[in-house]
Tab-separated table of C-alpha atoms and ligand atoms in Angstrom:
chain	number	residue	atom	x	y	z
A	365	MET	CA	128.550	-20.276	-104.417
A	366	VAL	CA	124.874	-21.179	-104.188
A	367	THR	CA	125.560	-24.511	-105.885
A	368	GLU	CA	128.318	-25.318	-103.386
A	369	ALA	CA	126.187	-24.333	-100.406
A	370	LEU	CA	123.346	-26.560	-101.663
A	371	ALA	CA	125.640	-29.511	-102.336
A	372	ALA	CA	126.948	-29.246	-98.761
A	373	ASN	CA	123.372	-28.922	-97.358
A	374	LYS	CA	124.229	-25.459	-96.065
A	375	PRO	CA	121.367	-22.987	-95.579
A	376	VAL	CA	120.250	-21.091	-98.697
A	377	VAL	CA	117.384	-18.602	-99.066
A	378	ALA	CA	115.970	-17.636	-102.472
A	379	LEU	CA	114.896	-14.013	-103.038
A	380	GLU	CA	112.765	-12.699	-105.923
A	381	SER	CA	113.603	-9.803	-108.220
A	382	THR	CA	110.217	-8.358	-109.263
A	383	VAL	CA	110.026	-6.637	-105.910
A	384	ILE	CA	113.382	-5.017	-106.765
A	385	ALA	CA	112.595	-4.054	-110.365
A	386	HIS	CA	108.880	-3.236	-110.118
A	387	GLY	CA	107.824	-3.294	-106.468
A	388	LEU	CA	109.921	-0.540	-104.875
A	389	PRO	CA	111.062	2.923	-106.039
A	390	ARG	CA	114.688	3.723	-106.901
A	391	PRO	CA	117.151	3.962	-105.193
A	392	THR	CA	115.455	2.236	-102.223
A	393	ASN	CA	115.049	-0.922	-104.335
A	394	LEU	CA	118.790	-1.453	-104.878
A	395	GLU	CA	119.687	-0.591	-101.277
A	396	LEU	CA	117.112	-3.065	-100.005
A	397	ALA	CA	118.199	-5.830	-102.397
A	398	GLN	CA	121.792	-5.443	-101.227
A	399	ARG	CA	120.820	-5.242	-97.555
A	400	LEU	CA	118.766	-8.455	-97.706
A	401	GLU	CA	121.816	-10.257	-99.089
A	402	THR	CA	124.232	-8.773	-96.539
A	403	ASP	CA	121.915	-9.547	-93.613
A	404	LEU	CA	121.512	-13.159	-94.720
A	405	ARG	CA	125.280	-13.601	-95.129
A	406	THR	CA	125.870	-12.128	-91.681
A	407	ALA	CA	123.445	-14.711	-90.303
A	408	GLY	CA	125.436	-17.493	-91.993
A	409	VAL	CA	122.979	-18.087	-94.838
A	410	SER	CA	123.702	-17.967	-98.595
A	411	PRO	CA	121.317	-15.596	-100.379
A	412	ALA	CA	120.215	-16.576	-103.887
A	413	THR	CA	118.511	-13.658	-105.603
A	414	ILE	CA	116.885	-15.037	-108.751
A	415	GLY	CA	116.311	-13.356	-112.105
A	416	ILE	CA	116.865	-13.711	-115.851
A	417	ILE	CA	119.945	-12.146	-117.437
A	418	GLY	CA	120.335	-12.132	-121.229
A	419	GLY	CA	117.934	-15.056	-121.488
A	420	GLU	CA	119.616	-17.154	-118.791
A	421	LEU	CA	117.923	-18.275	-115.592
A	422	THR	CA	120.255	-16.983	-112.890
A	423	VAL	CA	120.215	-18.342	-109.347
A	424	GLY	CA	122.391	-16.097	-107.192
A	425	LEU	CA	122.640	-12.813	-109.118
A	426	ASN	CA	125.915	-10.958	-108.593
A	427	ASP	CA	126.071	-7.278	-107.528
A	428	GLU	CA	126.270	-6.010	-111.078
A	429	GLN	CA	123.282	-8.108	-112.188
A	430	ILE	CA	121.182	-6.944	-109.229
A	431	LYS	CA	122.088	-3.364	-110.108
A	432	LEU	CA	120.982	-3.944	-113.697
A	433	LEU	CA	117.579	-5.273	-112.627
A	434	ALA	CA	117.157	-2.421	-110.136
A	435	GLU	CA	118.102	0.408	-112.500
A	436	ASP	CA	117.272	-0.527	-116.091
A	437	SER	CA	113.678	0.381	-116.900
A	438	SER	CA	113.536	-2.013	-119.876
A	439	VAL	CA	113.665	-4.993	-117.497
A	440	LYS	CA	110.472	-7.039	-117.867
A	441	LYS	CA	108.284	-8.580	-115.186
A	442	ILE	CA	108.527	-12.311	-115.835
A	443	SER	CA	105.926	-14.693	-114.483
A	444	THR	CA	105.873	-18.436	-115.167
A	445	ARG	CA	104.226	-18.078	-118.573
A	446	ASP	CA	106.904	-15.623	-119.687
A	447	ILE	CA	109.955	-17.767	-118.815
A	448	PRO	CA	110.202	-19.550	-122.206
A	449	VAL	CA	109.763	-16.261	-124.088
A	450	ALA	CA	112.463	-14.549	-122.016
A	451	ILE	CA	114.841	-17.440	-122.762
A	452	ALA	CA	114.065	-17.562	-126.481
A	453	ARG	CA	114.394	-13.790	-126.882
A	454	GLY	CA	117.437	-13.299	-124.623
A	455	TRP	CA	115.665	-10.831	-122.301
A	456	ASN	CA	116.663	-9.396	-118.954
A	457	GLY	CA	113.798	-10.129	-116.591
A	458	ALA	CA	112.753	-9.788	-112.986
A	459	THR	CA	111.031	-12.870	-111.602
A	460	THR	CA	107.788	-12.904	-109.581
A	461	VAL	CA	106.914	-15.219	-106.709
A	462	ALA	CA	105.580	-17.703	-109.280
A	463	SER	CA	108.599	-17.810	-111.588
A	464	THR	CA	111.119	-17.479	-108.729
A	465	SER	CA	109.514	-20.504	-107.038
A	466	TRP	CA	109.645	-22.501	-110.255
A	467	ILE	CA	113.344	-21.724	-110.748
A	468	ALA	CA	114.362	-22.036	-107.065
A	469	HIS	CA	112.824	-25.493	-106.700
A	470	ARG	CA	114.553	-26.773	-109.824
A	471	ALA	CA	117.864	-25.456	-108.468
A	472	GLY	CA	117.364	-27.517	-105.280
A	473	ILE	CA	116.474	-24.597	-102.972
A	474	ARG	CA	113.888	-25.203	-100.227
A	475	VAL	CA	113.292	-21.792	-98.634
A	476	PHE	CA	112.167	-18.583	-100.359
A	477	ALA	CA	111.499	-15.165	-98.786
A	478	THR	CA	109.288	-12.463	-100.275
A	479	GLY	CA	107.019	-9.589	-99.202
A	480	GLY	CA	103.429	-10.327	-100.100
A	481	ILE	CA	102.290	-12.999	-102.538
A	482	GLY	CA	99.919	-12.375	-105.420
A	483	GLY	CA	96.388	-13.774	-105.239
A	484	VAL	CA	92.815	-13.243	-106.362
A	485	HIS	CA	92.306	-9.615	-107.404
A	486	ARG	CA	89.241	-7.587	-106.451
A	487	GLY	CA	86.729	-6.768	-109.184
A	488	VAL	CA	84.539	-8.707	-111.585
A	489	LEU	CA	87.023	-9.948	-114.177
A	490	PRO	CA	88.672	-13.044	-112.704
A	491	ASP	CA	92.343	-12.053	-112.317
A	492	ILE	CA	94.240	-14.651	-110.325
A	493	SER	CA	97.997	-14.335	-109.893
A	494	ALA	CA	100.142	-17.182	-111.230
A	495	ASP	CA	101.703	-17.154	-107.739
A	496	LEU	CA	98.767	-19.262	-106.491
A	497	PRO	CA	98.949	-22.264	-108.877
A	498	GLU	CA	102.736	-22.243	-108.466
A	499	LEU	CA	102.286	-22.606	-104.691
A	500	GLU	CA	100.035	-25.583	-105.358
A	501	ARG	CA	102.684	-27.488	-107.294
A	502	THR	CA	106.045	-26.382	-105.878
A	503	PRO	CA	107.426	-27.954	-102.673
A	504	LEU	CA	109.080	-24.913	-101.090
A	505	ILE	CA	108.727	-23.010	-97.836
A	506	VAL	CA	107.538	-19.571	-98.971
A	507	VAL	CA	107.981	-16.946	-96.244
A	508	CYS	CA	105.732	-13.903	-96.728
A	509	SER	CA	103.445	-11.446	-94.933
A	510	GLY	CA	100.316	-12.922	-96.480
A	511	ALA	CA	98.855	-11.773	-99.764
A	512	LYS	CA	99.074	-8.150	-100.826
A	513	ILE	CA	96.385	-5.978	-99.234
A	514	VAL	CA	95.221	-4.775	-102.684
A	515	LEU	CA	93.760	-8.260	-103.308
A	516	ASP	CA	90.550	-9.988	-102.347
A	517	LEU	CA	92.018	-11.629	-99.238
A	518	PRO	CA	89.079	-13.922	-98.298
A	519	ALA	CA	88.957	-15.238	-101.902
A	520	THR	CA	92.738	-15.738	-101.901
A	521	ARG	CA	92.565	-17.636	-98.623
A	522	GLU	CA	89.760	-19.859	-99.980
A	523	TRP	CA	91.774	-20.582	-103.139
A	524	LEU	CA	94.739	-21.766	-101.078
A	525	GLU	CA	92.482	-23.989	-98.971
A	526	THR	CA	90.790	-25.554	-102.022
A	527	HIS	CA	94.152	-26.321	-103.596
A	528	GLY	CA	95.676	-27.870	-100.502
A	529	VAL	CA	98.284	-25.251	-99.607
A	530	THR	CA	98.970	-25.320	-95.837
A	531	ILE	CA	99.179	-21.852	-94.289
A	532	VAL	CA	101.374	-21.735	-91.194
A	533	GLY	CA	101.368	-18.591	-89.022
A	534	PHE	CA	104.803	-17.757	-87.648
A	535	GLN	CA	104.080	-16.780	-84.048
A	536	CYS	CA	100.593	-15.641	-85.135
A	537	ASP	CA	97.076	-17.085	-85.382
A	538	GLU	CA	95.714	-14.700	-87.967
A	539	MET	CA	96.879	-14.436	-91.573
A	540	PRO	CA	98.650	-11.092	-91.850
A	541	ALA	CA	97.552	-8.684	-94.599
A	542	PHE	CA	100.885	-7.332	-95.889
A	543	TYR	CA	101.057	-3.733	-94.511
A	544	SER	CA	98.690	-4.796	-91.718
A	545	ARG	CA	99.068	-7.515	-89.086
A	546	HIS	CA	95.355	-8.339	-89.332
A	547	SER	CA	93.084	-9.786	-91.996
A	548	GLY	CA	90.445	-11.432	-89.818
A	549	LEU	CA	91.293	-14.722	-91.583
A	550	PRO	CA	92.754	-17.673	-89.681
A	551	VAL	CA	95.952	-19.537	-90.527
A	552	ASP	CA	95.759	-23.359	-90.569
A	553	VAL	CA	98.239	-23.785	-87.745
A	554	ARG	CA	100.520	-21.662	-85.612
A	555	ALA	CA	104.246	-22.403	-85.352
A	556	ASN	CA	106.221	-20.772	-82.566
A	557	SER	CA	109.684	-21.748	-83.745
A	558	ALA	CA	111.687	-22.513	-86.871
A	559	ASN	CA	111.874	-26.157	-85.804
A	560	GLU	CA	108.090	-26.466	-85.740
A	561	VAL	CA	107.937	-25.138	-89.297
A	562	VAL	CA	110.587	-27.593	-90.449
A	563	GLU	CA	108.698	-30.516	-88.857
A	564	ILE	CA	105.597	-29.717	-90.907
A	565	PHE	CA	107.626	-29.218	-94.085
A	566	ASN	CA	109.451	-32.524	-93.596
A	567	ALA	CA	106.108	-34.278	-93.003
A	568	GLN	CA	104.897	-32.910	-96.358
A	569	ARG	CA	108.036	-34.228	-98.043
A	570	ASP	CA	107.710	-37.661	-96.406
A	571	LEU	CA	104.145	-37.801	-97.717
A	572	GLN	CA	105.416	-36.766	-101.156
A	573	MET	CA	103.035	-33.830	-101.273
A	574	ASP	CA	104.184	-31.294	-103.815
A	575	THR	CA	102.457	-28.249	-102.380
A	576	ALA	CA	104.326	-25.323	-100.881
A	577	LEU	CA	104.208	-24.513	-97.197
A	578	LEU	CA	103.099	-20.891	-96.948
A	579	LEU	CA	104.641	-19.373	-93.836
A	580	THR	CA	103.070	-16.042	-92.929
A	581	VAL	CA	104.948	-13.514	-90.777
A	582	PRO	CA	103.253	-10.253	-89.722
A	583	VAL	CA	104.945	-6.899	-90.420
A	584	PRO	CA	106.880	-5.717	-87.306
A	585	PRO	CA	104.359	-3.764	-85.137
A	586	GLU	CA	106.264	-0.457	-85.243
A	587	PHE	CA	105.889	-0.341	-89.055
A	588	GLU	CA	102.308	-1.545	-89.349
A	589	VAL	CA	100.168	0.982	-91.249
A	590	ASP	CA	97.238	2.327	-89.267
A	591	ALA	CA	93.986	0.603	-90.347
A	592	GLU	CA	92.071	3.802	-91.143
A	593	GLN	CA	94.921	5.275	-93.194
A	594	LEU	CA	95.348	1.960	-94.997
A	595	ARG	CA	91.654	1.801	-95.942
A	596	ARG	CA	91.795	5.352	-97.259
A	597	VAL	CA	94.937	5.034	-99.402
A	598	LEU	CA	93.853	1.646	-100.731
A	599	ASN	CA	90.512	3.046	-101.905
A	600	GLU	CA	92.219	6.025	-103.528
A	601	ALA	CA	94.652	3.714	-105.335
A	602	LEU	CA	91.915	1.305	-106.482
A	603	GLU	CA	89.793	4.179	-107.821
A	604	LYS	CA	92.741	5.657	-109.706
A	605	ALA	CA	93.584	2.266	-111.261
A	606	GLU	CA	89.994	1.919	-112.439
A	607	ARG	CA	89.929	5.440	-113.904
A	608	GLN	CA	93.198	4.807	-115.766
A	609	GLU	CA	92.073	1.278	-116.781
A	610	ILE	CA	95.243	-0.365	-115.464
A	611	THR	CA	95.078	-4.181	-115.801
A	612	GLY	CA	97.162	-7.357	-116.086
A	613	ARG	CA	100.768	-7.402	-114.955
A	614	ASP	CA	100.764	-3.619	-114.394
A	615	ILE	CA	98.064	-3.509	-111.737
A	616	THR	CA	100.071	-4.733	-108.723
A	617	PRO	CA	103.078	-2.383	-109.206
A	618	PHE	CA	100.684	0.519	-109.933
A	619	LEU	CA	98.646	0.035	-106.761
A	620	LEU	CA	101.741	-0.353	-104.550
A	621	ALA	CA	103.322	2.830	-105.936
A	622	GLN	CA	100.100	4.830	-105.554
A	623	MET	CA	99.603	3.706	-101.968
A	624	ALA	CA	103.173	4.684	-101.081
A	625	GLN	CA	102.498	8.151	-102.492
A	626	PHE	CA	99.093	8.631	-100.858
A	627	SER	CA	100.454	7.494	-97.470
A	628	ASP	CA	103.573	9.707	-97.574
A	629	GLY	CA	105.772	6.637	-97.591
A	630	ALA	CA	104.130	4.773	-94.693
A	631	THR	CA	103.297	1.727	-96.851
A	632	LEU	CA	106.798	1.810	-98.348
A	633	ARG	CA	108.402	1.753	-94.890
A	634	ALA	CA	106.131	-1.163	-93.941
A	635	ASN	CA	107.074	-2.989	-97.146
A	636	ILE	CA	110.813	-2.580	-96.480
A	637	SER	CA	110.491	-3.630	-92.874
A	638	LEU	CA	108.488	-6.765	-93.652
A	639	LEU	CA	110.866	-7.778	-96.453
A	640	GLU	CA	113.834	-7.530	-94.070
A	641	ASN	CA	112.005	-9.372	-91.332
A	642	ASN	CA	110.800	-12.139	-93.672
A	643	ALA	CA	114.346	-12.687	-94.979
A	644	ARG	CA	115.569	-12.958	-91.387
A	645	VAL	CA	112.891	-15.526	-90.494
A	646	ALA	CA	113.585	-17.438	-93.730
A	647	GLY	CA	117.265	-17.561	-92.741
A	648	GLU	CA	116.361	-19.125	-89.388
A	649	ILE	CA	114.155	-21.678	-91.116
A	650	ALA	CA	116.852	-22.521	-93.678
A	651	LYS	CA	119.332	-23.098	-90.850
A	652	ALA	CA	116.916	-25.294	-88.891
A	653	LEU	CA	116.148	-27.240	-92.086
A	654	SER	CA	119.777	-27.806	-92.997
A	655	ASP	CA	120.340	-29.211	-89.471
A	656	THR	CA	117.815	-31.972	-90.262
A	657	LEU	CA	119.440	-32.967	-93.579
B	989	PSU	N1	105.885	-8.492	-102.751
B	989	PSU	C1	106.212	-7.200	-102.563
B	989	PSU	N2	106.264	-6.405	-103.680
B	989	PSU	C2	106.049	-6.910	-104.958
B	989	PSU	C3	105.728	-8.285	-105.139
B	989	PSU	C4	105.655	-9.016	-103.984
B	989	PSU	O1	106.434	-6.756	-101.405
B	989	PSU	O2	106.154	-6.173	-105.933
B	989	PSU	C5	105.522	-8.889	-106.542
B	989	PSU	C6	105.855	-10.364	-106.465
B	989	PSU	O3	106.881	-10.625	-107.384
B	989	PSU	C7	104.575	-11.067	-106.847
B	989	PSU	C8	103.963	-10.095	-107.815
B	989	PSU	O4	104.811	-12.322	-107.415
B	989	PSU	O5	104.216	-8.843	-107.138
B	989	PSU	C9	102.498	-10.423	-108.080
B	989	PSU	O6	102.112	-9.851	-109.287
B	989	PSU	P1	100.761	-10.334	-110.019
B	989	PSU	O7	99.648	-9.935	-109.101
B	989	PSU	O8	100.767	-9.565	-111.331
B	989	PSU	O9	100.878	-11.811	-110.229
B	990	MN	MN1	97.061	-11.010	-113.070
């Protein structure tokens, strides 16, 4: 179905699966994954949730495959470096922003919706998500609510600037900070409509630039987490991660789960709301883009 929609230049939006398998608690994760797909279909857009099933890159997971990734705890978190291993070993894997982008672009998809991208982590050991270099070399529109609040946001913003990734604020001037609408960091340009976003993306393509266009959309105001509460639960989560020496691919899921617990679900509600909203905006962009093809 995704292949047919792409061949006919119909709107398609890619969705990642790490957020389903490792970013949200059960059973919320499965409900959300299904709702994102239903909402996109209702809006006249083909959803393409991406993951790895039995060692096969799968663009447009079916209901049963989404259920598997949501419920089976042996499912691995697959970033770009893990793709060849997952293929060779026949694994089931959930794909991150980095690996989803890599796969989506090669399938001919142009628009991808997620929650918050990875970036430069806080702390002394340089830990930089593979999401960033993938944004540098993959010509996609990535719709997100900025980088995850657990990261070093100024350093992440600088990295994107150095590597030539254009950050477009969707109806905002400030880069959102995932659960918060504010980071104090500017976007490169504001776009007030889907058409304005598409114009910039098409200019990048005409120039044969291979960088992604990072479109940042703030969390809907009614679900934004209060700044003081956010600071408190983030510090608690960071301290706990340090005490338990959590590192590498485990750190992001750990911090998100801890914050949801410490905030009595406030960060989880924000996460769900921004994922739904970003998918909706991505659908609008995909429709505007397919009108220009
Ligand atoms: N957005 C969310 N929840 C998540 C993620 C994004 O709302 O769990 C995932 C994405 O898949 C992203 C990954 O690529 O976290 C980043 O992990 P790391 O920092 O290990 O690269
Ligand atoms: Mn890392």
